[in-house]
PDB file of C-alpha atoms and ligand atoms in Angstrom:
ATOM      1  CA  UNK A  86     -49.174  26.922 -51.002  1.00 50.00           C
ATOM      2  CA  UNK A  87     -50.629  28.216 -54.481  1.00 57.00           C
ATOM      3  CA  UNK A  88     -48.547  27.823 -57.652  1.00 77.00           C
ATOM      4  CA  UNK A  89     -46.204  30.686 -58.089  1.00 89.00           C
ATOM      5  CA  UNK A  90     -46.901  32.476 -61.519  1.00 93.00           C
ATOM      6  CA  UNK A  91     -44.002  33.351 -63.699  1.00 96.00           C
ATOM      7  CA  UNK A  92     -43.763  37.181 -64.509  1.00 97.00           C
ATOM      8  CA  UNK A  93     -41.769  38.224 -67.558  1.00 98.00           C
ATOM      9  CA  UNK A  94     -40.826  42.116 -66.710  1.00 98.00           C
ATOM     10  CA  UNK A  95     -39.545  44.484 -68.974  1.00 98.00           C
ATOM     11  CA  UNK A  96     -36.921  47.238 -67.976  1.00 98.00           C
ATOM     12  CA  UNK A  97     -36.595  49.937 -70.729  1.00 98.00           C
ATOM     13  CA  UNK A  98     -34.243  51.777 -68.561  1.00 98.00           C
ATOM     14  CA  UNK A  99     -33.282  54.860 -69.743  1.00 98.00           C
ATOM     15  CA  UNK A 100     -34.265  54.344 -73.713  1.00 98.00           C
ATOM     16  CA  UNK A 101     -37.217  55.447 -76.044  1.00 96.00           C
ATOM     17  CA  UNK A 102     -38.506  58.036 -76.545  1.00 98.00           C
ATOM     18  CA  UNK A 103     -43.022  59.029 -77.271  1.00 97.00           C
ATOM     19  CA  UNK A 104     -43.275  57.614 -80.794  1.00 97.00           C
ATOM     20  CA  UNK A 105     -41.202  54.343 -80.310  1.00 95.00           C
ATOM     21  CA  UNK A 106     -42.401  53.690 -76.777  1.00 98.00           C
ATOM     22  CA  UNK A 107     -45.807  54.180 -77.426  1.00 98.00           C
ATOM     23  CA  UNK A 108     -45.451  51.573 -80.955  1.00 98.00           C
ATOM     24  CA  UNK A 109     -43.454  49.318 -78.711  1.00 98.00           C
ATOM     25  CA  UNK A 110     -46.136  48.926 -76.035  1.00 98.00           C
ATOM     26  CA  UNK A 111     -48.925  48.831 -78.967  1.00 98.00           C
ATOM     27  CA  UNK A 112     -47.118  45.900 -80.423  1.00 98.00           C
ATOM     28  CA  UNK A 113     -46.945  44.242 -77.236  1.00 98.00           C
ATOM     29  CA  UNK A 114     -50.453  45.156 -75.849  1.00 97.00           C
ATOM     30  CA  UNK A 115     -51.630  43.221 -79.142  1.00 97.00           C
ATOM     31  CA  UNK A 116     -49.271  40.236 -78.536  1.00 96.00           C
ATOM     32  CA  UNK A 117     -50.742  39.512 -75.003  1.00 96.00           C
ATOM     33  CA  UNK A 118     -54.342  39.179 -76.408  1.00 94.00           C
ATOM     34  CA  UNK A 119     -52.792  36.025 -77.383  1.00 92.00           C
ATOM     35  CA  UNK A 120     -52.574  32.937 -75.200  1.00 90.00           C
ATOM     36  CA  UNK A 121     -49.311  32.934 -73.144  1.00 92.00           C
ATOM     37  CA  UNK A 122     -49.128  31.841 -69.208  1.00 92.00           C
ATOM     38  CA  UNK A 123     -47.251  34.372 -67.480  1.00 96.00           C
ATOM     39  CA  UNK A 124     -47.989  37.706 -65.961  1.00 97.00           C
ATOM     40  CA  UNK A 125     -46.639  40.509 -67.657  1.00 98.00           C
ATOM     41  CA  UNK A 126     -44.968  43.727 -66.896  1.00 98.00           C
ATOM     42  CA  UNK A 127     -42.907  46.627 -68.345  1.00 98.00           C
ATOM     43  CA  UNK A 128     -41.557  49.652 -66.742  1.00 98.00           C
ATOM     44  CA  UNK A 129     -41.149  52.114 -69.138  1.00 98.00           C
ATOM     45  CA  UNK A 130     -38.996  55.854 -68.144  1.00 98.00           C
ATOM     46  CA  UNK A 131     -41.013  58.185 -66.376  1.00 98.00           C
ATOM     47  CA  UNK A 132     -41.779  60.276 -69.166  1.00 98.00           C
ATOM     48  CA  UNK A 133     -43.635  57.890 -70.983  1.00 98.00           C
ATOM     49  CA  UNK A 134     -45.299  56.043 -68.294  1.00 98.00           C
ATOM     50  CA  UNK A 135     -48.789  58.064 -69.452  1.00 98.00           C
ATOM     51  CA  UNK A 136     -48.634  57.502 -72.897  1.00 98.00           C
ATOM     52  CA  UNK A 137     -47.133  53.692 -72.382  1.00 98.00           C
ATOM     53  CA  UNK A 138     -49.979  52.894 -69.489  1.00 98.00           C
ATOM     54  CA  UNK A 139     -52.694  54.748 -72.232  1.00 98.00           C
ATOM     55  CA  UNK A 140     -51.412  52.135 -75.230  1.00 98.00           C
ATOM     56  CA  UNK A 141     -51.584  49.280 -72.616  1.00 98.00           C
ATOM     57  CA  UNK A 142     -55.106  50.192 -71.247  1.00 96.00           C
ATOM     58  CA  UNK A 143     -57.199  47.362 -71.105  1.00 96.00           C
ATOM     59  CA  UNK A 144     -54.194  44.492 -72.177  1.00 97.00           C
ATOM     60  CA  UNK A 145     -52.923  41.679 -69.944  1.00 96.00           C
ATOM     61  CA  UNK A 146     -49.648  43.872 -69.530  1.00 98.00           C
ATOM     62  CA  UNK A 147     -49.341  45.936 -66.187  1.00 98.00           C
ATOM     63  CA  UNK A 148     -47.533  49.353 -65.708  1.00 98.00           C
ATOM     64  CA  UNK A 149     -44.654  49.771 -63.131  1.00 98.00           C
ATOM     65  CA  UNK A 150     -41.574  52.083 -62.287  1.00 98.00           C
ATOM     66  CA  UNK A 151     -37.867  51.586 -62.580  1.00 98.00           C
ATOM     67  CA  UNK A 152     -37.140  53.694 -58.926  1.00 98.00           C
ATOM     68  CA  UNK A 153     -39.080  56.132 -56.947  1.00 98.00           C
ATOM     69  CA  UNK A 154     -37.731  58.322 -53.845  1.00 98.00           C
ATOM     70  CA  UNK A 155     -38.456  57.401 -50.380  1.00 98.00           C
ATOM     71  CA  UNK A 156     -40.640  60.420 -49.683  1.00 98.00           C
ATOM     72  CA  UNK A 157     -44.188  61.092 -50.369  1.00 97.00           C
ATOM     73  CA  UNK A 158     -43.696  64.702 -51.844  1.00 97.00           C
ATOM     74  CA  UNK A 159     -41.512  67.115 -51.259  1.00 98.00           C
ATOM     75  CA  UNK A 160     -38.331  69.250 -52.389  1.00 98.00           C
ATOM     76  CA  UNK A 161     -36.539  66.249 -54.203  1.00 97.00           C
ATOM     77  CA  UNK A 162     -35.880  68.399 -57.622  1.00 98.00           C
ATOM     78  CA  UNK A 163     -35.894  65.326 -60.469  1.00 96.00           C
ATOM     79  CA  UNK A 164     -37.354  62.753 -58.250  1.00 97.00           C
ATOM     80  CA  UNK A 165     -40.353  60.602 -58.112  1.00 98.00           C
ATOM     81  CA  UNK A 166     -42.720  59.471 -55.557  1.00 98.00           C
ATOM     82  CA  UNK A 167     -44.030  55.820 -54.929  1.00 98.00           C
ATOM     83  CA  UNK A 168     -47.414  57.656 -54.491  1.00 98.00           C
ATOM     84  CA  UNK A 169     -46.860  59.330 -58.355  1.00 98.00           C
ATOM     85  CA  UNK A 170     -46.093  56.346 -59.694  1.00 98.00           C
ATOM     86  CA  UNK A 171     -49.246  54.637 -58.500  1.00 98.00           C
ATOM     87  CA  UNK A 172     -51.209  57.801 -59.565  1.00 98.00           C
ATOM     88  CA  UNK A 173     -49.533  57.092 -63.224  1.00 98.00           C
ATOM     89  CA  UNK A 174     -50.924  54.097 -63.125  1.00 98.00           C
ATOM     90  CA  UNK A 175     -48.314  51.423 -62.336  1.00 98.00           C
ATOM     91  CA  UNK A 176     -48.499  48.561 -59.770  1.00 97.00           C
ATOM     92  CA  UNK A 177     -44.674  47.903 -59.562  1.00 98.00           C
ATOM     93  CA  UNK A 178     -41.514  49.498 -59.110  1.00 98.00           C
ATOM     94  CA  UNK A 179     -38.269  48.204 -59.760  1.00 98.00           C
ATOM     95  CA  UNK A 180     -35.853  49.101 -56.638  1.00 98.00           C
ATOM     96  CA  UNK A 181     -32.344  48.083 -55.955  1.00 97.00           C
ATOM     97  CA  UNK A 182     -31.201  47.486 -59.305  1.00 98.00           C
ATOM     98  CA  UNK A 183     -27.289  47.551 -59.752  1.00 96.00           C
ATOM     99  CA  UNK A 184     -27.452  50.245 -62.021  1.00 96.00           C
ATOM    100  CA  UNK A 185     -28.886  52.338 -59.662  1.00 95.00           C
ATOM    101  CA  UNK A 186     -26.920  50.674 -56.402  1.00 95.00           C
ATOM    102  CA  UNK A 187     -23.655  51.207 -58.577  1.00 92.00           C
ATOM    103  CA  UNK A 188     -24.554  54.216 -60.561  1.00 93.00           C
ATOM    104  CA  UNK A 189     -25.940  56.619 -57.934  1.00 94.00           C
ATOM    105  CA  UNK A 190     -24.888  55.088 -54.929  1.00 94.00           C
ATOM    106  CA  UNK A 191     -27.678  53.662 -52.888  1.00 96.00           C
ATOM    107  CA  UNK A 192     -27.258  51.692 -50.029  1.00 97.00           C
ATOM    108  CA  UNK A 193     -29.262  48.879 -48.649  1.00 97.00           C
ATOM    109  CA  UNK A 194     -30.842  50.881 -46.173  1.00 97.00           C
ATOM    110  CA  UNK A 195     -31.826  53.422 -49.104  1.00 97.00           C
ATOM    111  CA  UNK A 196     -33.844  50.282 -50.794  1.00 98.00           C
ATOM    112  CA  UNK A 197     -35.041  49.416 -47.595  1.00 97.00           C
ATOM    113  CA  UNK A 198     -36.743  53.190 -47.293  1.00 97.00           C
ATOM    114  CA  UNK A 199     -37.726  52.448 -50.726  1.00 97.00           C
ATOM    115  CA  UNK A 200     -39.585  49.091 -50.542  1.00 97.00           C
ATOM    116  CA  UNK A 201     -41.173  50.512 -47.253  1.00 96.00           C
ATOM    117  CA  UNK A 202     -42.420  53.881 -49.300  1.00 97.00           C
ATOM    118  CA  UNK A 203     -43.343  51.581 -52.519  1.00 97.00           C
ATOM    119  CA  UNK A 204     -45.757  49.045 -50.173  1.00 95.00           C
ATOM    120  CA  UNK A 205     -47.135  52.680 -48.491  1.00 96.00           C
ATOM    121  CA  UNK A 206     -48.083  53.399 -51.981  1.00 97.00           C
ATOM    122  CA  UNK A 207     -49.896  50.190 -52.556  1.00 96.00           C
ATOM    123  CA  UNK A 208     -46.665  49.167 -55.247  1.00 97.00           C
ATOM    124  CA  UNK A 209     -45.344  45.535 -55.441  1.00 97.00           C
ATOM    125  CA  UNK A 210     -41.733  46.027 -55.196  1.00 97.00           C
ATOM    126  CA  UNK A 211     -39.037  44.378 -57.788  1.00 98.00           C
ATOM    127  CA  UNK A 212     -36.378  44.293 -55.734  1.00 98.00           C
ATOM    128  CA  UNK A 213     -33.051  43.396 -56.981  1.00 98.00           C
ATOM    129  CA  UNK A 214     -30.071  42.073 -55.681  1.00 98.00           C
ATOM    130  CA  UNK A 215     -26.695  40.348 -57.429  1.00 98.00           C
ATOM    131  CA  UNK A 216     -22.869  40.505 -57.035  1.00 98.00           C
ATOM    132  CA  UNK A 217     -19.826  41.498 -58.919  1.00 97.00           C
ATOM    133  CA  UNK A 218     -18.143  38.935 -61.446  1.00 98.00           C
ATOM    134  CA  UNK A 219     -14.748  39.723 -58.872  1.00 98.00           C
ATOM    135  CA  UNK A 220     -17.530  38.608 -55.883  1.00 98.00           C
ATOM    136  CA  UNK A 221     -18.589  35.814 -57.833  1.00 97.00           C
ATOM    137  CA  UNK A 222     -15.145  34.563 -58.826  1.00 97.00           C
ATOM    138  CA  UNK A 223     -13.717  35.024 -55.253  1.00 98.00           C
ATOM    139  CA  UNK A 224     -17.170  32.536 -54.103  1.00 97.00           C
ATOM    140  CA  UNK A 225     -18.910  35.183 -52.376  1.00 98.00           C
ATOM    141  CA  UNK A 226     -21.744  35.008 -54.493  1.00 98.00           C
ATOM    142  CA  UNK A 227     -24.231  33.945 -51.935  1.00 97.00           C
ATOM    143  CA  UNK A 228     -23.279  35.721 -48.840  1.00 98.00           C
ATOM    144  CA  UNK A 229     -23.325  39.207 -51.185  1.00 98.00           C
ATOM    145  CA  UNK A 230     -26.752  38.091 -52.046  1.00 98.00           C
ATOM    146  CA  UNK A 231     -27.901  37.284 -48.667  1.00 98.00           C
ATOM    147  CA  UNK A 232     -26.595  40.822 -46.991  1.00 98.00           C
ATOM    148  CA  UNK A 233     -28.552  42.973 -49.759  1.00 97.00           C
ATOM    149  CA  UNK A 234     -32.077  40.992 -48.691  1.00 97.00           C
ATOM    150  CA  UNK A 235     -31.270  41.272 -45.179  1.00 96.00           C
ATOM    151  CA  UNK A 236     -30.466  44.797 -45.622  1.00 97.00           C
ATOM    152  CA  UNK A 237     -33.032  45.796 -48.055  1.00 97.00           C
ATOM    153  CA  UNK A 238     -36.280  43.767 -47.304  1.00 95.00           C
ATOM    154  CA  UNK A 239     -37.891  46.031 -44.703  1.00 93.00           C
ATOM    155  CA  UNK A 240     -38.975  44.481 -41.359  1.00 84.00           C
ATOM    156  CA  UNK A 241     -41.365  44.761 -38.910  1.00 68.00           C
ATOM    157  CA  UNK A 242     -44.928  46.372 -39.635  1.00 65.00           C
ATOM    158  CA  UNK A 243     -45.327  48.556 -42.843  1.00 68.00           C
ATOM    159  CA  UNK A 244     -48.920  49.916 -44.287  1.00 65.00           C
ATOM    160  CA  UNK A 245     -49.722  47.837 -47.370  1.00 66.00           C
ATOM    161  CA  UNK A 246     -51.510  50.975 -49.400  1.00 68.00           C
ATOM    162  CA  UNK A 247     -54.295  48.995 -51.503  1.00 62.00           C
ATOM    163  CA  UNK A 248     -52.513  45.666 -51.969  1.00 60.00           C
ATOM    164  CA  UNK A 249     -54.564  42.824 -51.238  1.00 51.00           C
ATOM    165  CA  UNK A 250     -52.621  40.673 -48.688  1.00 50.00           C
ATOM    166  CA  UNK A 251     -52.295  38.883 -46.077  1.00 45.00           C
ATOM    167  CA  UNK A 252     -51.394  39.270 -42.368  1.00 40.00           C
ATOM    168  CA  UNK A 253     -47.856  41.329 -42.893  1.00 42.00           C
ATOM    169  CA  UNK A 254     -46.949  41.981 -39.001  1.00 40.00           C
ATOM    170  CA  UNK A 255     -43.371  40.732 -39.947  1.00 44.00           C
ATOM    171  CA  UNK A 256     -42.732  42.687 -42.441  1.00 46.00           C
ATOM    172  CA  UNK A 257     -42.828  41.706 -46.139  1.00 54.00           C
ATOM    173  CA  UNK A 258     -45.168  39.327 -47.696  1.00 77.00           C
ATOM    174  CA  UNK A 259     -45.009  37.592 -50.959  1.00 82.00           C
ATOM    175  CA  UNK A 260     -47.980  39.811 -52.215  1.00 88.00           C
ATOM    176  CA  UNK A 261     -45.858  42.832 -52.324  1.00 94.00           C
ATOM    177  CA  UNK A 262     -42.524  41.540 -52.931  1.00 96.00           C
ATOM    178  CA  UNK A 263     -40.517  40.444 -55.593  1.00 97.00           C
ATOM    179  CA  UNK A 264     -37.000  39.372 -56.122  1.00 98.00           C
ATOM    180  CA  UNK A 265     -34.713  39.820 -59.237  1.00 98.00           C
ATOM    181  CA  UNK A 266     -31.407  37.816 -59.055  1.00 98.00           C
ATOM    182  CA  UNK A 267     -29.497  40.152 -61.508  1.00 98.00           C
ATOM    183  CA  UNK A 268     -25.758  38.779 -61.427  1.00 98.00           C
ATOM    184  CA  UNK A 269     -24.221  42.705 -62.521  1.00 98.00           C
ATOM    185  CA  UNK A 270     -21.732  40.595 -64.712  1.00 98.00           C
ATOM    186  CA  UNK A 271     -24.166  38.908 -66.795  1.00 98.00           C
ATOM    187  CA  UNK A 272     -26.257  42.324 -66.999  1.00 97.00           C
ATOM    188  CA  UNK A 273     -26.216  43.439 -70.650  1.00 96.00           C
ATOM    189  CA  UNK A 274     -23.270  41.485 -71.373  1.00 97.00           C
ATOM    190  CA  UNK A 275     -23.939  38.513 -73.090  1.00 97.00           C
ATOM    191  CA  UNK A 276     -22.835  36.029 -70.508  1.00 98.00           C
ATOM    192  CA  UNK A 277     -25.266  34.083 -68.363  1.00 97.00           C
ATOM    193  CA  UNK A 278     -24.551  32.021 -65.131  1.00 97.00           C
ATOM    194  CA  UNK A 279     -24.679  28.333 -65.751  1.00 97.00           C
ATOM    195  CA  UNK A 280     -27.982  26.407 -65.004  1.00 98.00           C
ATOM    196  CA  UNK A 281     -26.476  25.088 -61.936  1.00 97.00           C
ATOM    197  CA  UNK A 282     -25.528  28.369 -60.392  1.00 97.00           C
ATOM    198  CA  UNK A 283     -28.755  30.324 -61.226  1.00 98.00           C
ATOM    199  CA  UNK A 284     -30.355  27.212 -59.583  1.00 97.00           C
ATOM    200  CA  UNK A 285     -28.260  27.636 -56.462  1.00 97.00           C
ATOM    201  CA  UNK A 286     -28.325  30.999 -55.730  1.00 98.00           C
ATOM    202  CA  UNK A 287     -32.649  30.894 -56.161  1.00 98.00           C
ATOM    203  CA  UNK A 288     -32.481  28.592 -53.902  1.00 97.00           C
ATOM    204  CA  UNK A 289     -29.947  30.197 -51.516  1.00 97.00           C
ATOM    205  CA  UNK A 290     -32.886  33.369 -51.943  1.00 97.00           C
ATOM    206  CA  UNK A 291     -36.133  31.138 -51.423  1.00 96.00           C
ATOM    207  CA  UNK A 292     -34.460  30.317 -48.026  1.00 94.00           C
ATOM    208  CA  UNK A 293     -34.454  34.178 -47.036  1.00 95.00           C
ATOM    209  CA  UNK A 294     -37.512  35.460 -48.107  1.00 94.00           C
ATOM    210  CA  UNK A 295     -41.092  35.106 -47.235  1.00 91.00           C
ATOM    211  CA  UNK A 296     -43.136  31.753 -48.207  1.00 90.00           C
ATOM    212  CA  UNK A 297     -44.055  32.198 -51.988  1.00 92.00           C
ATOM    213  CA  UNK A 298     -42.181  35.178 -53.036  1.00 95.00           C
ATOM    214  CA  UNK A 299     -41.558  35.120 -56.996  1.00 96.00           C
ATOM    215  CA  UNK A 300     -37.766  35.040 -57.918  1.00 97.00           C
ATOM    216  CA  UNK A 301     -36.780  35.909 -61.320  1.00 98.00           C
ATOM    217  CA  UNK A 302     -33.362  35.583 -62.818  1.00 98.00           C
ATOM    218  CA  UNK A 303     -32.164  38.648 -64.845  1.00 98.00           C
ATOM    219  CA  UNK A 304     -29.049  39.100 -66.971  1.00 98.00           C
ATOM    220  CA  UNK A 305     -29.289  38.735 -71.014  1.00 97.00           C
ATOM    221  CA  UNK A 306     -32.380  36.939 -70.992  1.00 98.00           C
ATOM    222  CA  UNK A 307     -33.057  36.495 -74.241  1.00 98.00           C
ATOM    223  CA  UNK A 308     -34.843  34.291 -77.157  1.00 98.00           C
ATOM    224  CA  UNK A 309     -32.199  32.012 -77.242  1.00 98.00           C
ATOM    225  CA  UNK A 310     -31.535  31.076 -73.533  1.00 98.00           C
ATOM    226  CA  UNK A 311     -35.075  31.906 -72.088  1.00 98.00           C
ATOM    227  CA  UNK A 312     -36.767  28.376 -72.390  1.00 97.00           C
ATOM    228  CA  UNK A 313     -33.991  26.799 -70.863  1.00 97.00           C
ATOM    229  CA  UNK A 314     -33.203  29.762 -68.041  1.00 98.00           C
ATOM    230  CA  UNK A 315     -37.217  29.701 -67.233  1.00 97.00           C
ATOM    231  CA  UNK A 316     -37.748  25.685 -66.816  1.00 96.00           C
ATOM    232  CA  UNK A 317     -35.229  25.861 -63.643  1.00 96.00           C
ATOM    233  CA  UNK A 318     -36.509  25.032 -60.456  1.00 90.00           C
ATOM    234  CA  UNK A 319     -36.888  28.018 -58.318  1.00 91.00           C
ATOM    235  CA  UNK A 320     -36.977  30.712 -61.373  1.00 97.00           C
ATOM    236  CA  UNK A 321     -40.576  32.235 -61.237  1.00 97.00           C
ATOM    237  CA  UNK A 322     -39.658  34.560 -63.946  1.00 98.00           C
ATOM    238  CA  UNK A 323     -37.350  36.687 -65.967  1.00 98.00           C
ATOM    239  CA  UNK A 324     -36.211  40.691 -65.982  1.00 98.00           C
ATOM    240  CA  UNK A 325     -35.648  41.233 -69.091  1.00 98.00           C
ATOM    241  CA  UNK A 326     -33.152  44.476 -70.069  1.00 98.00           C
ATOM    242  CA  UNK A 327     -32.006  44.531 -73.441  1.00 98.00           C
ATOM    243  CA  UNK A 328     -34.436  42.487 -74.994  1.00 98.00           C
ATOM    244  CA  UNK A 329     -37.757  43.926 -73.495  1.00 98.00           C
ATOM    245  CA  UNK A 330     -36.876  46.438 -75.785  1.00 98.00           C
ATOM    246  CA  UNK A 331     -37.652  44.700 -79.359  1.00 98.00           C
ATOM    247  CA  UNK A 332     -41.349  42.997 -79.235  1.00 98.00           C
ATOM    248  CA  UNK A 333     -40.548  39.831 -80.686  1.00 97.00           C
ATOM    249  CA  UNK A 334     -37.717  39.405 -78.488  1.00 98.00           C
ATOM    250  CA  UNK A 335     -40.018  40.351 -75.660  1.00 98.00           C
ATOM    251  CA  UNK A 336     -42.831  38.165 -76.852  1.00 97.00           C
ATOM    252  CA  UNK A 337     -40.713  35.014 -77.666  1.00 97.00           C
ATOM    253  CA  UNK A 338     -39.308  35.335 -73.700  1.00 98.00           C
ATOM    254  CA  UNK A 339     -42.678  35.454 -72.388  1.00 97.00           C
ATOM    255  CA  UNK A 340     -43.689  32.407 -74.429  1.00 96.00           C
ATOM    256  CA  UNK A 341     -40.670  30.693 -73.544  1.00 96.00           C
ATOM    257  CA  UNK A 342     -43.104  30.503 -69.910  1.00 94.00           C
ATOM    258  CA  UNK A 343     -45.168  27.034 -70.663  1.00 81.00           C
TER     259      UNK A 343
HETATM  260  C1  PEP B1198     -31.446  44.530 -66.346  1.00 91.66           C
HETATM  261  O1  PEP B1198     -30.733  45.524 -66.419  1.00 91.66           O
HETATM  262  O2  PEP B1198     -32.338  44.456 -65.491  1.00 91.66           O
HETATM  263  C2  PEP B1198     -31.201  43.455 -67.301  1.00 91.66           C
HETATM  264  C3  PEP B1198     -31.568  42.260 -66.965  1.00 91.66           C
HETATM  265  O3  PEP B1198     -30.555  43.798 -68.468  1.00 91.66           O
HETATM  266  P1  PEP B1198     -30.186  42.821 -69.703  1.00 91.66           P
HETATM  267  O4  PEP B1198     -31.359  41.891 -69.920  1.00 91.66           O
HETATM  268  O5  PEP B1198     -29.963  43.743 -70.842  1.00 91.66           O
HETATM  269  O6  PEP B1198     -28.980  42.067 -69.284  1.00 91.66           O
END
């Protein structure tokens, strides 16, 4: 089995607008000419994913999404296609996140038509999954985490658009799948789970997902805790909120990845 990679991804959310996206991607196109030995990402807000993907043309730094609808095209007023997103030039999409499981209300079975519609589009999909600090505390922590990937990780045989893979009659694969262990309490709060249980629940994932699937831990990575959070066994990477938002914040995670 080939070494996994680690992928530092950034995940703007809903924040910048042209000027300080486009100076924020500049900065960071010109930090990755440097060495640094992960793969790198950002999803930018739909509006700027032109001018971000045009400032990161020809860097080490791919383009992707932070959600896209199910649908090819069609009357969805304010939504946006897997296929548009791959015509803007990303490669990933983010799908799943809490923000957008708690915030708007999807359901597993909505990431599920997601992931299916991202790999359609030739899109890697992020997808995320984490509980509550009330599921945590009550120990539920695992079993929340192993109902969203059975629920979301589509099965049986889906189109892989232009992704270059291997035999996917299953279902996923771990060339068009990634996972983000986003506890929601640690999201943007300042708290992190211990060593120990980010270790345990990664491993809890590897167990339910396809052979060599990247897991990344996400919830206030930042300078400080990055080193430490990305030398665990099992973490592949980091999704990076807050802190993808500052370049040498950004830059300091990704070389954290040695
Ligand atoms: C996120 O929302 O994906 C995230 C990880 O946010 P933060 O790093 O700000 O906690």
């Amino acid at each position: 089995m080939p070494e996994r990679k680690r992928l530092v991804a950034g995940n703007w959310k809903m924040n910048g607008l042209r000027a300080d996206g486009i100076s924020l991607a500049r900065a960071l196109a010109a930090r990755a000419a440097e060495p640094h030995a992960c793969d790198l990402l950002i999803c930018p807000p739909a509006t700027l994913l032109a001018a971000v993907g045009e400032a990161l043309a020809g860097s080490a730094i791919a383009l992707g999404g932070e959600d896209c609808h199910a649908a090819p095209s069609g009357a969805f007023t304010g939504s946006i296609s897997a296929e548009m997103l791959k015509d803007a030039g990303c490669s990933h999409v983010i799908l799943g996140h809490s923000e957008r499981r708690q915030g708007c209300g999807e359901s597993d079975a909505d990431v599920r038509a997601k992931i299916a519609a991202a790999w359609r589009a030739g899109l890697v999909a992020i997808l995320c999954v984490g509980e509550t600090g009330a599921e945590r505390a009550a120990g539920r922590a695992v079993e929340i985490v192993a109902a969203q990937l059975a629920g979301s990780i589509p099965t049986g045989s889906i189109p892989t658009g232009s992704i270059p893979t291997g035999s996917n009659a299953d279902g996923a694969d771990a060339a068009r799948l990634i996972v983000a262990y986003e506890p929601i309490w640690a999201i943007g709060t300042g708290l992190v789970p211990t060593s120990a249980d980010i270790v345990a629940i990664h491993a809890a994932i590897r167990g339910r997902i396809p052979a060599g699937t990247r897991i990344l831990y996400g919830g206030s990575v930042n300078p400080k805790n990055a080193a430490e959070i990305l030398a665990l066994a099992e973490v592949d990477g980091a999704l990076v909120g807050g802190a993808s938002l500052k370049a040498e914040d950004f830059w300091a995670i990704a070389r954290a990845c040695r």
